[in-house]
Coordinates of C-alpha atoms and ligand atoms in Angstrom, one line a residue:
M1 CA 0.0 0.0 0.0
S2 CA 1.3 3.4 -0.9
R3 CA 2.0 5.7 2.0
S4 CA -0.6 8.3 0.9
L5 CA -3.3 5.7 0.6
W6 CA -2.6 4.4 4.1
H7 CA -2.9 8.0 5.4
R8 CA -6.1 8.9 3.5
V9 CA -8.1 5.7 3.8
A10 CA -6.7 2.7 5.7
A11 CA -5.5 4.5 8.9
P12 CA -8.6 6.5 9.5
A13 CA -10.7 3.4 8.9
L14 CA -8.7 1.4 11.3
L15 CA -9.0 4.2 13.9
L16 CA -12.7 4.3 13.5
A17 CA -13.0 0.6 13.8
L18 CA -10.9 0.7 17.0
A19 CA -13.0 3.5 18.5
A20 CA -16.2 1.6 17.7
L21 CA -14.8 -1.5 19.4
A22 CA -13.7 0.4 22.5
A23 CA -17.0 2.2 22.8
G24 CA -18.8 -1.2 22.7
C25 CA -18.6 -3.7 25.5
G26 CA -16.3 -6.1 23.8
V27 CA -13.1 -4.3 24.7
K28 CA -12.1 -3.8 28.3
K29 CA -11.0 -0.3 29.1
A30 CA -7.5 -0.2 30.5
N31 CA -7.1 -0.5 34.2
T32 CA -10.7 -1.0 35.2
I33 CA -12.6 -3.5 37.3
R34 CA -15.6 -4.9 35.4
I35 CA -18.8 -5.5 37.3
G36 CA -21.9 -6.9 35.6
E37 CA -25.5 -6.1 36.3
F38 CA -28.6 -7.9 34.9
A39 CA -31.7 -5.9 35.3
S40 CA -35.3 -5.3 34.0
L41 CA -34.7 -2.0 32.3
T42 CA -37.8 -2.5 30.2
G43 CA -40.9 -4.7 30.4
D44 CA -43.4 -5.5 33.1
T45 CA -41.3 -4.4 36.0
A46 CA -39.1 -1.8 34.4
T47 CA -38.9 0.4 37.4
F48 CA -37.2 -2.4 39.4
G49 CA -34.3 -2.4 36.9
I50 CA -34.1 1.3 36.3
S51 CA -34.0 2.1 40.0
T52 CA -31.4 -0.5 40.8
R53 CA -29.2 0.6 37.9
N54 CA -29.4 4.2 39.1
G55 CA -28.4 3.2 42.6
I56 CA -25.5 1.1 41.4
E57 CA -24.3 3.8 39.0
L58 CA -24.4 6.4 41.7
A59 CA -22.3 4.2 44.0
A60 CA -19.8 3.5 41.2
Q61 CA -19.5 7.2 40.4
E62 CA -18.8 8.0 44.1
I63 CA -16.3 5.2 44.4
N64 CA -14.5 6.2 41.2
A65 CA -14.4 9.8 42.2
A66 CA -12.7 8.7 45.5
G67 CA -10.0 6.9 43.6
G68 CA -11.7 3.6 42.6
V69 CA -10.9 0.2 44.0
L70 CA -7.4 -1.3 44.3
G71 CA -6.2 1.7 42.2
K72 CA -8.6 1.0 39.4
Q73 CA -11.8 2.5 38.2
V74 CA -15.0 0.5 38.5
E75 CA -16.8 -0.1 35.2
V76 CA -20.4 -1.4 35.5
L77 CA -21.9 -3.2 32.5
V78 CA -25.7 -3.5 32.5
E79 CA -27.7 -6.0 30.5
D80 CA -31.4 -5.6 30.1
N81 CA -33.5 -8.8 30.5
R82 CA -36.8 -7.1 29.5
S83 CA -38.4 -8.5 32.7
Q84 CA -38.1 -12.0 31.4
T85 CA -36.7 -15.1 33.1
T86 CA -35.1 -16.6 30.0
E87 CA -33.5 -13.3 29.1
A88 CA -32.1 -13.1 32.6
A89 CA -30.1 -16.3 32.0
T90 CA -28.9 -15.0 28.6
A91 CA -27.8 -11.7 30.2
V92 CA -25.8 -13.4 32.9
T93 CA -24.1 -15.7 30.4
R94 CA -23.1 -12.7 28.3
L95 CA -21.8 -10.8 31.2
I96 CA -19.6 -13.6 32.3
N97 CA -18.5 -15.1 28.9
Q98 CA -18.3 -12.1 26.7
Y99 CA -17.5 -9.2 29.0
G100 CA -15.5 -11.1 31.6
V101 CA -17.0 -9.4 34.7
V102 CA -15.5 -10.3 38.1
A103 CA -18.9 -10.3 39.9
V104 CA -22.5 -9.9 39.1
L105 CA -25.2 -7.7 40.7
G106 CA -28.9 -8.5 40.3
E107 CA -31.7 -9.3 39.9
V108 CA -34.6 -7.8 41.7
A109 CA -37.4 -10.3 40.9
S110 CA -36.6 -13.7 42.6
S111 CA -37.5 -15.8 39.5
R112 CA -34.9 -13.9 37.5
S113 CA -32.3 -14.2 40.2
L114 CA -33.1 -17.9 40.3
A115 CA -32.4 -18.0 36.5
G116 CA -29.1 -16.2 36.8
A117 CA -27.7 -17.7 40.0
P118 CA -27.0 -21.2 38.7
I119 CA -24.9 -19.7 35.8
C120 CA -22.8 -17.6 38.3
Q121 CA -22.4 -20.6 40.6
R122 CA -21.3 -22.9 37.7
N123 CA -18.8 -20.3 36.6
R124 CA -17.7 -19.5 40.1
I125 CA -18.5 -15.8 39.7
P126 CA -19.9 -14.2 42.8
M127 CA -23.4 -12.8 42.5
I128 CA -25.1 -10.4 44.9
T129 CA -28.8 -9.8 44.6
P130 CA -29.8 -6.5 46.0
A131 CA -33.5 -7.3 46.4
S132 CA -34.6 -10.8 45.7
T133 CA -36.3 -12.1 48.9
N134 CA -37.2 -15.7 48.0
P135 CA -35.2 -18.1 50.2
A136 CA -34.3 -20.4 47.3
V137 CA -32.1 -17.7 45.6
T138 CA -29.1 -18.0 47.9
Q139 CA -29.6 -21.7 48.4
V140 CA -28.3 -22.1 44.8
G141 CA -24.8 -22.2 46.0
D142 CA -21.9 -20.6 47.9
Y143 CA -21.3 -17.9 45.3
I144 CA -24.8 -16.4 45.7
F145 CA -25.4 -13.7 48.2
R146 CA -28.2 -11.2 49.0
I147 CA -28.1 -8.0 51.1
C148 CA -31.8 -7.9 51.9
F149 CA -34.1 -9.9 54.2
I150 CA -35.9 -13.0 53.1
D151 CA -39.7 -13.7 52.7
P152 CA -40.2 -16.0 55.7
F153 CA -39.5 -12.8 57.7
Q154 CA -41.4 -10.5 55.4
G155 CA -44.5 -12.8 55.4
T156 CA -44.4 -12.9 59.2
V157 CA -44.2 -9.1 59.4
M158 CA -47.3 -8.6 57.3
A159 CA -49.2 -11.5 59.0
R160 CA -48.5 -10.0 62.4
F161 CA -49.4 -6.5 61.2
A162 CA -52.8 -7.8 59.9
F163 CA -53.5 -9.8 63.0
N164 CA -52.2 -7.6 65.8
T165 CA -52.4 -4.1 64.4
L166 CA -55.4 -4.2 62.0
K167 CA -57.1 -6.9 64.2
A168 CA -57.9 -8.8 61.0
R169 CA -59.1 -12.4 61.6
K170 CA -60.2 -13.4 58.1
V171 CA -57.9 -12.6 55.2
A172 CA -58.1 -13.5 51.5
V173 CA -54.8 -14.1 49.5
L174 CA -54.5 -13.2 45.8
F175 CA -51.0 -14.1 44.5
D176 CA -49.1 -14.2 41.2
K177 CA -48.6 -17.9 40.4
S178 CA -45.9 -17.1 37.7
Q179 CA -43.5 -15.5 40.2
D180 CA -41.5 -17.4 42.8
Y181 CA -41.5 -14.3 45.0
S182 CA -45.3 -14.2 45.1
T183 CA -46.0 -17.9 45.6
G184 CA -43.4 -18.0 48.4
L185 CA -44.6 -14.9 50.2
A186 CA -48.2 -16.0 50.0
D187 CA -47.2 -19.3 51.7
F188 CA -45.2 -17.6 54.5
F189 CA -48.0 -15.1 55.2
R190 CA -50.6 -17.9 55.4
E191 CA -48.4 -20.0 57.7
E192 CA -47.9 -17.2 60.2
F193 CA -51.5 -15.8 60.0
E194 CA -52.9 -19.3 60.7
R195 CA -50.4 -19.9 63.5
L196 CA -51.7 -16.7 65.1
G197 CA -55.3 -18.0 64.9
G198 CA -56.4 -16.2 61.8
K199 CA -58.3 -17.8 58.9
I200 CA -57.5 -17.6 55.2
T201 CA -60.9 -17.2 53.5
T202 CA -59.8 -17.7 49.9
E203 CA -56.5 -18.3 48.1
S204 CA -56.7 -17.4 44.4
S205 CA -54.1 -16.5 41.8
Y206 CA -53.2 -14.9 38.5
S207 CA -50.3 -14.9 36.1
S208 CA -48.2 -11.8 35.3
V209 CA -46.2 -13.8 32.8
S210 CA -49.4 -14.7 30.9
G211 CA -50.2 -11.0 30.9
D212 CA -53.4 -11.2 33.0
I213 CA -55.1 -7.8 33.3
D214 CA -58.7 -8.8 34.4
F215 CA -58.9 -10.0 38.0
K216 CA -62.7 -9.6 38.5
A217 CA -63.4 -13.3 38.7
Q218 CA -60.9 -13.8 41.6
L219 CA -62.1 -10.6 43.3
T220 CA -65.7 -11.6 43.1
G221 CA -64.8 -14.9 44.8
I222 CA -62.9 -13.0 47.5
R223 CA -65.8 -10.5 48.1
A224 CA -68.2 -13.4 48.6
K225 CA -66.3 -14.5 51.8
A226 CA -66.2 -10.9 53.3
P227 CA -62.6 -10.9 54.5
D228 CA -61.2 -8.2 56.8
A229 CA -58.3 -7.6 54.5
V230 CA -56.8 -9.0 51.2
F231 CA -53.1 -9.9 51.0
V232 CA -51.8 -9.3 47.5
P233 CA -48.1 -10.3 47.4
G234 CA -47.5 -9.3 43.7
Y235 CA -45.6 -6.7 41.7
Y236 CA -46.8 -3.2 41.2
N237 CA -48.3 -3.4 37.8
Q238 CA -50.8 -6.1 38.6
V239 CA -51.3 -4.8 42.2
G240 CA -52.3 -1.4 40.8
M241 CA -54.9 -3.0 38.5
I242 CA -56.1 -5.3 41.3
A243 CA -56.6 -2.3 43.7
K244 CA -58.7 -0.5 41.1
Q245 CA -60.8 -3.5 40.2
S246 CA -61.3 -4.5 43.8
R247 CA -62.8 -1.0 44.6
E248 CA -64.9 -1.2 41.4
I249 CA -66.6 -4.4 42.5
G250 CA -67.1 -3.0 46.1
I251 CA -64.3 -4.5 48.1
T252 CA -63.6 -1.8 50.7
V253 CA -61.3 -3.5 53.2
P254 CA -57.5 -2.7 53.1
L255 CA -55.2 -4.5 50.6
L256 CA -51.9 -5.6 52.1
G257 CA -48.7 -6.5 50.2
G258 CA -44.9 -6.8 50.2
D259 CA -41.9 -5.1 48.7
G260 CA -43.1 -5.9 45.2
W261 CA -45.5 -3.0 45.5
D262 CA -42.6 -0.5 45.6
S263 CA -42.6 1.6 42.4
P264 CA -43.4 5.2 41.4
K265 CA -45.7 3.5 38.9
L266 CA -47.9 1.8 41.6
V267 CA -50.0 4.9 42.4
E268 CA -49.9 6.0 38.7
I269 CA -51.8 2.7 37.9
G270 CA -53.9 2.2 41.0
G271 CA -54.6 5.8 41.9
K272 CA -57.0 6.5 44.7
A273 CA -58.0 2.9 44.9
L274 CA -54.8 2.3 46.9
E275 CA -55.4 4.9 49.6
G276 CA -55.0 3.4 53.1
D277 CA -53.4 0.2 51.9
Y278 CA -50.2 -1.2 53.5
F279 CA -47.1 -3.0 52.4
S280 CA -43.8 -4.1 53.9
N281 CA -40.5 -2.7 52.5
H282 CA -36.8 -2.4 52.9
Y283 CA -36.5 1.3 53.5
S284 CA -38.4 4.5 53.9
V285 CA -37.6 7.9 52.4
E286 CA -38.8 9.3 55.7
N287 CA -35.9 7.7 57.6
K288 CA -34.3 10.7 59.4
S289 CA -30.8 9.3 59.7
P290 CA -28.4 11.9 58.2
H291 CA -26.6 9.1 56.3
V292 CA -29.9 8.1 54.6
Q293 CA -30.9 11.7 54.0
A294 CA -27.6 12.5 52.4
F295 CA -28.1 9.6 50.0
I296 CA -31.6 10.8 49.1
T297 CA -30.3 14.3 48.4
K298 CA -27.5 12.9 46.1
Y299 CA -29.9 10.6 44.4
R300 CA -32.4 13.4 43.8
R301 CA -29.7 15.6 42.4
A302 CA -28.6 12.9 39.9
Y303 CA -32.0 11.5 38.8
G304 CA -34.7 14.0 39.8
D305 CA -36.8 11.6 41.9
A306 CA -36.5 10.3 45.4
P307 CA -34.9 6.8 45.5
D308 CA -37.2 3.8 46.0
A309 CA -36.2 0.7 47.8
M310 CA -34.5 -0.9 44.7
A311 CA -32.4 2.2 44.2
A312 CA -31.3 2.1 47.8
L313 CA -30.6 -1.6 47.7
G314 CA -28.7 -1.3 44.4
Y315 CA -26.6 1.5 45.9
D316 CA -25.8 -0.7 49.0
S317 CA -25.1 -3.8 46.9
A318 CA -22.5 -2.0 44.7
R319 CA -20.8 -0.5 47.7
I320 CA -20.7 -3.8 49.5
L321 CA -19.2 -5.5 46.5
C322 CA -16.5 -2.8 46.1
D323 CA -15.7 -3.0 49.8
A324 CA -15.3 -6.7 49.4
I325 CA -13.0 -6.4 46.4
R326 CA -10.9 -3.9 48.4
R327 CA -10.8 -6.2 51.4
A328 CA -9.9 -9.2 49.1
G329 CA -7.0 -7.1 47.7
S330 CA -7.6 -8.9 44.5
T331 CA -10.2 -9.3 41.7
E332 CA -9.8 -13.1 41.8
A333 CA -13.3 -14.6 42.0
Q334 CA -12.8 -16.8 45.0
A335 CA -11.1 -14.1 47.0
I336 CA -14.0 -11.7 46.2
R337 CA -16.5 -14.5 47.2
D338 CA -14.7 -15.0 50.5
A339 CA -14.6 -11.3 51.3
I340 CA -18.3 -10.9 50.5
A341 CA -19.1 -13.7 52.9
Q342 CA -17.2 -11.8 55.6
T343 CA -19.4 -8.7 55.2
S344 CA -20.2 -7.5 58.8
G345 CA -21.7 -4.4 60.2
F346 CA -21.7 -2.6 56.9
E347 CA -23.5 0.7 57.3
G348 CA -25.9 0.8 54.3
V349 CA -28.7 3.2 53.5
T350 CA -31.0 0.2 53.9
G351 CA -29.7 -0.6 57.4
T352 CA -26.7 -2.3 58.9
I353 CA -25.7 -5.3 56.8
T354 CA -24.1 -8.5 58.1
L355 CA -24.2 -11.6 56.0
N356 CA -25.0 -14.8 57.9
A357 CA -23.9 -18.4 57.1
E358 CA -26.7 -18.8 54.6
R359 CA -25.4 -15.7 52.7
N360 CA -28.5 -13.6 53.6
A361 CA -28.7 -10.3 55.4
V362 CA -30.7 -10.1 58.6
K363 CA -32.3 -6.7 58.7
P364 CA -35.4 -5.0 59.9
A365 CA -38.4 -4.3 57.6
V366 CA -40.6 -1.2 57.5
V367 CA -44.4 -1.1 57.0
L368 CA -45.6 1.7 54.8
Q369 CA -49.1 3.1 54.1
V370 CA -50.3 4.7 50.9
K371 CA -51.6 8.1 51.9
D372 CA -52.4 11.0 49.5
G373 CA -50.6 9.0 46.8
R374 CA -47.4 8.7 48.9
F375 CA -45.8 6.0 50.9
R376 CA -45.9 7.0 54.5
Y377 CA -43.8 5.3 57.2
V378 CA -45.8 3.4 59.8
E379 CA -43.4 1.2 61.7
T380 CA -40.2 -0.7 61.8
V381 CA -40.1 -4.4 62.6
Q382 CA -36.9 -6.0 63.9
P383 CA -36.0 -9.5 62.8
Ligands
LIG401 N1 -38.4 -9.0 46.8 C1 -38.9 -9.0 45.4 C2 -38.6 -10.4 44.8 O1 -37.9 -11.2 45.4 C3 -38.3 -8.0 44.6 C4 -38.4 -6.6 45.1 C5 -37.6 -6.1 46.0 C6 -39.4 -5.7 44.6 C7 -37.7 -4.8 46.5 C8 -39.5 -4.4 45.0 C9 -38.6 -4.0 46.0 O2 -39.0 -10.7 43.7

């Protein structure tokens, strides 16, 4: 090739190609530590993924601004799974095999964490779920951790709240049979509510995966038994519709739920129908601790809205992972795994986080009430 041709055509083309590669995910930036996140950035539970990603991104920015980890900048690669279980597995495989991440953060929905966890375990890549509460998730293996409480606790919190605080004696349960989170939480709630001496009047279900949007048949059956409350351990999209339809057919008793309700979209969908209802959660924006308020201010400045529980848990999960890498003194997977397992007394914005032998966090829950379209703090329940 003549010199001039090289200068005019080939060299610029090569530079362009290199720049395109570097901009994509295939090429690792020099001197970075790669962390993967699989998240529902789109689809049925998109706010779960968006909030978690925002929280993780904010943590990574702060850590990088303070000099990074082990002298390197942290790079977070996010893969969207469109709120689908099979896509979650594909996303995790890509993060590990194509992008070479040293650890994985995610998912929020337990069914999707359960799809990703076996892949992390098989590849010996540590995974921390910020928000999945079904007990089975961390039982997948010794590389799988969570920094939130689990559903046997959450179910107990809401059963006791119904029985002791609301004085409910008869409760109907309406759960999402296509989500491990929902089926598990329905079971744990029932167990504790019956143990206390309460009665479950009806147990009916729907499927978010099948796209159910009409819940009138189930709600009519529930109304016929005149319960004191209805426990709806689902995700916000369906819960919003269920609240509306239950008021439409004349159910006036409170609806109760779990962390799956937490989304800025809940009230957008359910509107006034949700007023007075209660759900358990990981965190409240009304928490007065200066540490939590500082986080809320920073988050608002970055994203415009107050952080929900997923944003807060995402933030904590990224900080815990980076702290573990720092303590490990290495990006070698087993060293990171061992350091995560040692996490103790970590001051998160969702509480003090210590991981137990089952790789779960033992933390308090809060009960929130929907009032004037906002989530108001009611009480904190210790584990
Ligand atoms: N705990 C839910 C699950 O396991 C996910 C979730 C967490 C949703 C926090 C909202 C807030 O599927």
